[in-house]
PDB file of C-alpha atoms in Angstrom:
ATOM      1  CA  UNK T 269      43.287  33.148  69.044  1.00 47.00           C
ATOM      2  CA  UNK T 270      45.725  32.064  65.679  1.00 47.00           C
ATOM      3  CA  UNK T 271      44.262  33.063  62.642  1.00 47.00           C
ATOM      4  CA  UNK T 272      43.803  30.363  60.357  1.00 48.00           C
ATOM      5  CA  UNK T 273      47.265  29.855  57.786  1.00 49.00           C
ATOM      6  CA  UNK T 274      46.635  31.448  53.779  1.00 47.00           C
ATOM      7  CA  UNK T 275      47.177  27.836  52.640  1.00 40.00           C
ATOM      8  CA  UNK T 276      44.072  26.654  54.656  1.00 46.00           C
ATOM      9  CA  UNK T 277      41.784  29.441  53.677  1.00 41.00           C
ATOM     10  CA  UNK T 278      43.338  28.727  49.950  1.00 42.00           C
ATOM     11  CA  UNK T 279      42.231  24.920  50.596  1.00 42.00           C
ATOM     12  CA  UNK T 280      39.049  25.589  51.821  1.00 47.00           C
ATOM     13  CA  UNK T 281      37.677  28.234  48.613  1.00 42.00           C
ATOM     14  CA  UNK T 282      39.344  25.104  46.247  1.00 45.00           C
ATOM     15  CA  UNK T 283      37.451  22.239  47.520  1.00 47.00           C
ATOM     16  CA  UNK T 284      34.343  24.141  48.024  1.00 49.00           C
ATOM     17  CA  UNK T 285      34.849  25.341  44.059  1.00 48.00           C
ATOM     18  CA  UNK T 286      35.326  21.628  42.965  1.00 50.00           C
ATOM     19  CA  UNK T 287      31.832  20.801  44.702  1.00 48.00           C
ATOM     20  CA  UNK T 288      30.130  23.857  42.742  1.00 48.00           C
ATOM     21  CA  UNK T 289      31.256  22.041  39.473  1.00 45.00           C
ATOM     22  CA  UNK T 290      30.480  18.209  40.338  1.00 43.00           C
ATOM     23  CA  UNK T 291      27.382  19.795  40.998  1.00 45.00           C
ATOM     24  CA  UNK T 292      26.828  21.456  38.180  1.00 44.00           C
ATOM     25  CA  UNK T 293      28.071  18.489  35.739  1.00 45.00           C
ATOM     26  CA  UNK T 294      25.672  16.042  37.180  1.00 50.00           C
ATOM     27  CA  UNK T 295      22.942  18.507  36.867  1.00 45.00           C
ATOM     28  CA  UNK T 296      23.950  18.993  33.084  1.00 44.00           C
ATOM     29  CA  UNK T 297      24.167  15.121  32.707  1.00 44.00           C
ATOM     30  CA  UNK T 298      20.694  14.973  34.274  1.00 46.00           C
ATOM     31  CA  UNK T 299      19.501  17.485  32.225  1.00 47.00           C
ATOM     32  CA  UNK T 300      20.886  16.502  28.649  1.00 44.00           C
ATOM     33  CA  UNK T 301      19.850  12.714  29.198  1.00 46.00           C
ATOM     34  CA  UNK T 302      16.237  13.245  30.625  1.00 43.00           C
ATOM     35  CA  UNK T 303      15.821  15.419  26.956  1.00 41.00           C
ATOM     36  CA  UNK T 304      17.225  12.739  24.852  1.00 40.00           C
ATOM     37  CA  UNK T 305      15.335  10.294  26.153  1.00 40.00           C
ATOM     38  CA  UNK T 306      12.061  12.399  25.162  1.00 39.00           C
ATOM     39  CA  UNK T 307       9.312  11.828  22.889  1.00 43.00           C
ATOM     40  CA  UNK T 308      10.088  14.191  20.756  1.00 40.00           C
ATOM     41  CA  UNK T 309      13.885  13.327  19.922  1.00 39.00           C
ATOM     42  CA  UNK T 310      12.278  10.026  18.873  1.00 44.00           C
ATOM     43  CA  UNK T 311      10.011  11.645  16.231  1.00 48.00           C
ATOM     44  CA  UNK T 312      12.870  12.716  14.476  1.00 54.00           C
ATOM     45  CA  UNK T 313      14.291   9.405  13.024  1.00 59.00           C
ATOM     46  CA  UNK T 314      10.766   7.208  13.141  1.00 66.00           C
ATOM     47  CA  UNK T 315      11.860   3.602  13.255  1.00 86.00           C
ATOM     48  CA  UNK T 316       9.922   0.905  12.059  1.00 94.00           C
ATOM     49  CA  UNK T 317       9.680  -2.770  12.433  1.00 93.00           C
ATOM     50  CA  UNK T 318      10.280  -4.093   9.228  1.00 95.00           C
ATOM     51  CA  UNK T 319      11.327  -2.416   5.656  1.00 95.00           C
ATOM     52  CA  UNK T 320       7.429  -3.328   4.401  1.00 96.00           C
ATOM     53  CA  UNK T 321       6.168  -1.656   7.170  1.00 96.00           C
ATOM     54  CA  UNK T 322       8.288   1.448   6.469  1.00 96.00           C
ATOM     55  CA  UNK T 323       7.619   1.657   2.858  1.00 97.00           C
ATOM     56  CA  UNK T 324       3.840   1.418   3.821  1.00 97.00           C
ATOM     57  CA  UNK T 325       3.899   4.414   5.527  1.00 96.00           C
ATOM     58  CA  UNK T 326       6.083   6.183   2.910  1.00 97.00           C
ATOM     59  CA  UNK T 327       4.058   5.007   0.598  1.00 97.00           C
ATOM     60  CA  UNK T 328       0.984   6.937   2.711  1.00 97.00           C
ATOM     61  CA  UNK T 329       3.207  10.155   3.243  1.00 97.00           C
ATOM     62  CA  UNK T 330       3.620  10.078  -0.923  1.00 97.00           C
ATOM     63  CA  UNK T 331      -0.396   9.312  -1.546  1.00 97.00           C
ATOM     64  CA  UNK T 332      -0.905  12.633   0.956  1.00 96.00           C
ATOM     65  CA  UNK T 333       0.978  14.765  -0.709  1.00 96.00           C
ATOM     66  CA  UNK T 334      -1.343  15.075  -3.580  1.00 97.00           C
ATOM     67  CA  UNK T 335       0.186  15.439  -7.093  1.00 97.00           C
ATOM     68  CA  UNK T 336       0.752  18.615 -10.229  1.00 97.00           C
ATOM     69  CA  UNK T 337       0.522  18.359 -13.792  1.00 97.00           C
ATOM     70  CA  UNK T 338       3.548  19.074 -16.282  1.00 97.00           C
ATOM     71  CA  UNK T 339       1.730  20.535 -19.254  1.00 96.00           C
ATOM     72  CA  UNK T 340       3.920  20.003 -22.742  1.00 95.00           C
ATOM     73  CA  UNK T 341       3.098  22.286 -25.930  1.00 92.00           C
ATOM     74  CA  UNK T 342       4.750  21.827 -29.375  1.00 90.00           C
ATOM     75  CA  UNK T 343       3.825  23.537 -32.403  1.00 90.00           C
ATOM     76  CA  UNK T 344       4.128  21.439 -35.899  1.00 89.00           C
ATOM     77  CA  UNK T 345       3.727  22.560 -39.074  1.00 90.00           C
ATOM     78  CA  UNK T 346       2.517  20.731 -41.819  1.00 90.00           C
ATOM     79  CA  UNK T 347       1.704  21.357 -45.699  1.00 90.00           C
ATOM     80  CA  UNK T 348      -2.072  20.884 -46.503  1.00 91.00           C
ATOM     81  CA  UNK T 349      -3.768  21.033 -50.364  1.00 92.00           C
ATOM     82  CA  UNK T 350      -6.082  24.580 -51.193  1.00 91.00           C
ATOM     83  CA  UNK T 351      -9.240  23.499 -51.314  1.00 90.00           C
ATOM     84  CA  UNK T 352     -11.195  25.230 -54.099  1.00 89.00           C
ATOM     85  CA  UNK T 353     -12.548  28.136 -52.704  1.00 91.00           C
ATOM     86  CA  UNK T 354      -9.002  29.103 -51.034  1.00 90.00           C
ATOM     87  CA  UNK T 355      -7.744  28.830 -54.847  1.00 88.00           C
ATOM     88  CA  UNK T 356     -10.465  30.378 -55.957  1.00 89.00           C
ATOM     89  CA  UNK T 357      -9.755  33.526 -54.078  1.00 90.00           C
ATOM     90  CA  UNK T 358      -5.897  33.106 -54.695  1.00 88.00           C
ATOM     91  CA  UNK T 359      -7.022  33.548 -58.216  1.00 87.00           C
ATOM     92  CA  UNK T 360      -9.347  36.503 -57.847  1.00 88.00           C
ATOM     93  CA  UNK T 361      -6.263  38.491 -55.902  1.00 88.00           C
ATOM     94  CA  UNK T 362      -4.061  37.316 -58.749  1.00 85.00           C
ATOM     95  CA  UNK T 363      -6.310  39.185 -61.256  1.00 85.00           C
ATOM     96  CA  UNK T 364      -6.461  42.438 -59.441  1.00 88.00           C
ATOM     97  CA  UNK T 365      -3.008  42.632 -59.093  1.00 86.00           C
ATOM     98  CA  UNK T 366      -2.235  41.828 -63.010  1.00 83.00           C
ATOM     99  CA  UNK T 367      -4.996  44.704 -63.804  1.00 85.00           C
ATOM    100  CA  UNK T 368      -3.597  46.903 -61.355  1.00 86.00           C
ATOM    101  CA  UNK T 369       0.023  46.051 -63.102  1.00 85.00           C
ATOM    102  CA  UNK T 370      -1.696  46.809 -66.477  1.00 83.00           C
ATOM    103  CA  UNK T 371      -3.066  50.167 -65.504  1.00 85.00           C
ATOM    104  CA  UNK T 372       0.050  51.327 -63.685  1.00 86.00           C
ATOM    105  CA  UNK T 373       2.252  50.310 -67.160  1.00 84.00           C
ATOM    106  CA  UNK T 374      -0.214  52.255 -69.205  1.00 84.00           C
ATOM    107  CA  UNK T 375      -0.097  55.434 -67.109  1.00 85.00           C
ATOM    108  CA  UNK T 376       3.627  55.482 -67.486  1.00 85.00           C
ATOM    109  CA  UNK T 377       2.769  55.324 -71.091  1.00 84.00           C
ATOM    110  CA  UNK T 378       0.895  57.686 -71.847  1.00 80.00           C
ATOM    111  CA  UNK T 379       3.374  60.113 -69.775  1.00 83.00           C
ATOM    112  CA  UNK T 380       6.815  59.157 -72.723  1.00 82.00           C
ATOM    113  CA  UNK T 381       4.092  59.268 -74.870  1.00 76.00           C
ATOM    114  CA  UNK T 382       5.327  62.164 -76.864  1.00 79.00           C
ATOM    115  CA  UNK T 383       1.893  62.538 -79.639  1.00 79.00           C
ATOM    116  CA  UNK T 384      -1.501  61.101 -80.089  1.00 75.00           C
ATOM    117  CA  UNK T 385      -0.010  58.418 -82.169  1.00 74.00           C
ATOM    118  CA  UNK T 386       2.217  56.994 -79.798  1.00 74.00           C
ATOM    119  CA  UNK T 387      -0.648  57.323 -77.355  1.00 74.00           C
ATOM    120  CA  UNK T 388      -2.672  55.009 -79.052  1.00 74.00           C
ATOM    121  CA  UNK T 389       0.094  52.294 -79.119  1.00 75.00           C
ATOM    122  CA  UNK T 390       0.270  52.815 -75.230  1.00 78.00           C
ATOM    123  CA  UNK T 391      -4.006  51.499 -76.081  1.00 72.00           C
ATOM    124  CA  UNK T 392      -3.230  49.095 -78.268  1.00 70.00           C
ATOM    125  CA  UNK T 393      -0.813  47.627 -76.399  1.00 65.00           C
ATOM    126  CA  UNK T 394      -2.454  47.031 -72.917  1.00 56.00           C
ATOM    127  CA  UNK T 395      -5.651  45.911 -74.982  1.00 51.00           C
ATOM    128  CA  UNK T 396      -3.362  42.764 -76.630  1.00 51.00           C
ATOM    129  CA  UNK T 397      -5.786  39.754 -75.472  1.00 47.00           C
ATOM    130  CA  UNK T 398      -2.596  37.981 -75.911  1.00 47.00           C
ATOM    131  CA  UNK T 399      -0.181  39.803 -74.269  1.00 52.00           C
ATOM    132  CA  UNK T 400      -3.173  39.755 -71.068  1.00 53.00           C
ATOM    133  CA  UNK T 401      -3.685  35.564 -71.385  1.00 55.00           C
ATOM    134  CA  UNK T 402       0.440  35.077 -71.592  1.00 54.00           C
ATOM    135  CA  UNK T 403       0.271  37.417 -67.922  1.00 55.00           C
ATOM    136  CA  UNK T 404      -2.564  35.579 -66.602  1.00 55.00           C
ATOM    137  CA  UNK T 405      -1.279  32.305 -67.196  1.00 57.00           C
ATOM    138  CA  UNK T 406       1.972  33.039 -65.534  1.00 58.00           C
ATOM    139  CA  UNK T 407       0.034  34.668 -62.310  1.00 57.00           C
ATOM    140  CA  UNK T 408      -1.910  31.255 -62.079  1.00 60.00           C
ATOM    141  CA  UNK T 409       1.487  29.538 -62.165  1.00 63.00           C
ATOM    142  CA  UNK T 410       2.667  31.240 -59.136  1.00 77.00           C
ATOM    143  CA  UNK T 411      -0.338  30.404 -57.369  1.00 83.00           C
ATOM    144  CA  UNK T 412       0.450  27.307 -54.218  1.00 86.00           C
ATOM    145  CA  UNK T 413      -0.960  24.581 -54.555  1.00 87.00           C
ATOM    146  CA  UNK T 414      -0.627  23.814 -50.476  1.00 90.00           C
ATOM    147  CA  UNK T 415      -0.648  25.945 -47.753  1.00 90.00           C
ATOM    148  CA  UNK T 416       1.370  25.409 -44.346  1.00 91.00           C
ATOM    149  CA  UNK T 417      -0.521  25.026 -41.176  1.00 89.00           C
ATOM    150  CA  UNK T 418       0.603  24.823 -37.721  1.00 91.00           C
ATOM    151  CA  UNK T 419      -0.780  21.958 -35.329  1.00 90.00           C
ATOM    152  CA  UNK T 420      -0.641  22.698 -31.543  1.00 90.00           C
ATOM    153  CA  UNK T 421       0.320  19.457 -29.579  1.00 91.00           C
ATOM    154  CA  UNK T 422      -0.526  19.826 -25.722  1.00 93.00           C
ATOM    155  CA  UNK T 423       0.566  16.785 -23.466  1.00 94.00           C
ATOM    156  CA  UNK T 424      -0.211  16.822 -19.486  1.00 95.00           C
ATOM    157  CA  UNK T 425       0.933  14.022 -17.487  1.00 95.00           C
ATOM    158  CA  UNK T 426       0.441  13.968 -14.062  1.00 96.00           C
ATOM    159  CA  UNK T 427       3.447  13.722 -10.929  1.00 97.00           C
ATOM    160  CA  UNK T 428       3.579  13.225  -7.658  1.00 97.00           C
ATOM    161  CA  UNK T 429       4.832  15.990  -5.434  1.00 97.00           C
ATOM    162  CA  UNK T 430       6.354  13.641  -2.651  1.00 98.00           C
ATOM    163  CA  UNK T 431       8.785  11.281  -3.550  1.00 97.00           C
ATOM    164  CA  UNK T 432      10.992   8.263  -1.917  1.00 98.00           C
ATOM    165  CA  UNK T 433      13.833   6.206  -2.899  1.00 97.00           C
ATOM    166  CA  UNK T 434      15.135   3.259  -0.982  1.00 97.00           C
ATOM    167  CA  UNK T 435      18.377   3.381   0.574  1.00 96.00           C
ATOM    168  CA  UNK T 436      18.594  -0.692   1.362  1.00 94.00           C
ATOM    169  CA  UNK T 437      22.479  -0.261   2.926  1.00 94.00           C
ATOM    170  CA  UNK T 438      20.958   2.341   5.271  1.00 93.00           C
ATOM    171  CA  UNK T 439      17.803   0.437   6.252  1.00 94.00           C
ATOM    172  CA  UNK T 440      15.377   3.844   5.397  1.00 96.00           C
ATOM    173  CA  UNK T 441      13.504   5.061   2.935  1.00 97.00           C
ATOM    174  CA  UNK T 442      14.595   8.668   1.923  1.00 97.00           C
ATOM    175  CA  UNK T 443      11.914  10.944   0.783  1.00 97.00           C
ATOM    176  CA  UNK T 444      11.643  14.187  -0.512  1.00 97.00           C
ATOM    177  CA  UNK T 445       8.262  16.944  -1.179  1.00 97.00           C
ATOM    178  CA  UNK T 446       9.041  19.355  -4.126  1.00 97.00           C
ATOM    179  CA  UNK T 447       7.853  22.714  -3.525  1.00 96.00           C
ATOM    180  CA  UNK T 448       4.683  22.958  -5.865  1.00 96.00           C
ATOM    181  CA  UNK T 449       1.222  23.536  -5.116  1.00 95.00           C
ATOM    182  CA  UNK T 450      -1.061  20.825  -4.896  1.00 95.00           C
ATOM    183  CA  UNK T 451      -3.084  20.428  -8.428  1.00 96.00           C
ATOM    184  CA  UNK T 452      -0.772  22.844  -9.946  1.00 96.00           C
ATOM    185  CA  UNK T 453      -0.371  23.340 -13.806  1.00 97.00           C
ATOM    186  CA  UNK T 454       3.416  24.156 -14.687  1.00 96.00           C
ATOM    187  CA  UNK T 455       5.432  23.860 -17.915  1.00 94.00           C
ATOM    188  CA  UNK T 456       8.918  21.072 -18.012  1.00 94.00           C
ATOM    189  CA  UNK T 457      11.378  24.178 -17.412  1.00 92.00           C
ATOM    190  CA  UNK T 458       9.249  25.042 -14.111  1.00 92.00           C
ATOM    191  CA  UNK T 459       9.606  21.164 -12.994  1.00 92.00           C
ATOM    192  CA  UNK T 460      13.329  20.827 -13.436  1.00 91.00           C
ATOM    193  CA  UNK T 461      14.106  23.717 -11.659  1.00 92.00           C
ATOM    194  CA  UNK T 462      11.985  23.113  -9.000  1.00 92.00           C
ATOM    195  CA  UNK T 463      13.326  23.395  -5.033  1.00 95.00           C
ATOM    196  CA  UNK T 464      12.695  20.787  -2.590  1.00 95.00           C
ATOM    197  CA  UNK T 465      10.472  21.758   0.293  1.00 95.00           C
ATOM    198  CA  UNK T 466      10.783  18.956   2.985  1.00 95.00           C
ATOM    199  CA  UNK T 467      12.725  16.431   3.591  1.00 96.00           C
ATOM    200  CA  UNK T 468      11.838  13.019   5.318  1.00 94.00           C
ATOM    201  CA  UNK T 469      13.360   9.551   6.464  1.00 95.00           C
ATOM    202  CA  UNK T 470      11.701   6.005   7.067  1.00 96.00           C
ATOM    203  CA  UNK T 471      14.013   4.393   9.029  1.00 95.00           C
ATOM    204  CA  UNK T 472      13.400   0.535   9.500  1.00 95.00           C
TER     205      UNK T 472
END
């Protein structure tokens, strides 16, 4: 009995190799168009009849999302008049600070003082009812006749934390959820720098 050639046995492992892959292919075809064709690849990109009935429902995805607040504080200040008792007591701290002025001059004094008589000049001279009014008076001239006061402004205003903006030349609505709590109270530097959590299309 001949043995079969090297070119049949050659032909033979080739075609049965070509009939592993046509196998294989149309298995992968199978395969890849039975999952497109799913119910699940269709949930990606909704579509929708018609653009109101798309912005309906992104209009419903928005509403569920809930909303934050932005909470604003600015501080103003602002001159106000004493009223009487504030001057009043301006006036009274005024006075102990020209008597303790007065006492401290005469203790200095009496220490150059170099005999009794120049002592009693160091008296005579803290004891001037004149030279005490002129100082007085010039005390009450410093004294304000307004104080400043600061006002603290707070603003909230409310935002939503899903958002969607028509993209007509695309047919879809293209929405986006920020990533904030729900009912959360955050300051304007917190909102702008705010990441976006999800991401969402209404296709119509």
């Amino acid at each position: 009995m001949e043995k079969p050639s090297s070119l049949i046995v050659f032909a033979t492992v080739a075609g049965s190799g070509m009939i592993g892959l046509l196998l294989y292919a149309g298995l992968f075809y199978a395969n890849a168009r039975r999952s497109t064709s799913a119910p699940e690849a269709k949930k990606i990109l909704p579509n929708y009849p018609s653009r109101e009935a798309a912005q309906a429902e992104s209009e419903r995805w928005v509403q569920e999302g809930g909303e934050f607040v932005v909470r604003t504080t600015r501080r103003v200040r602002r001159s106000v008049p004493l009223s009487k008792q504030e001057r009043l007591k301006l006036t009274m701290l005024a006075d102990e600070r020209l008597r303790a002025r007065i006492e401290a001059d005469y203790a200095k004094c009496l220490e150059r003082a170099d005999n009794n008589l120049a002592k009693e000049l160091c008296s005579f001279q803290q004891t001037s009812e004149q030279s005490q009014e002129q100082a007085s008076q010039g005390y009450e001239a410093k004294i304000p006749n307004t104080k400043v006061i600061e006002d603290v402004d707070v603003a909230e205003s409310k935002e939503p934390r899903r958002t969607c903006t028509l993209a007509e030349n695309y047919r879809r609505f293209n929405c986006i959820e920020l990533d904030i709590k729900r009912n959360a109270v955050i300051d304007p530097a917190l909102r702008k720098s705010s990441a976006t959590k999800t991401y969402k299309q209404f296709r119509y």
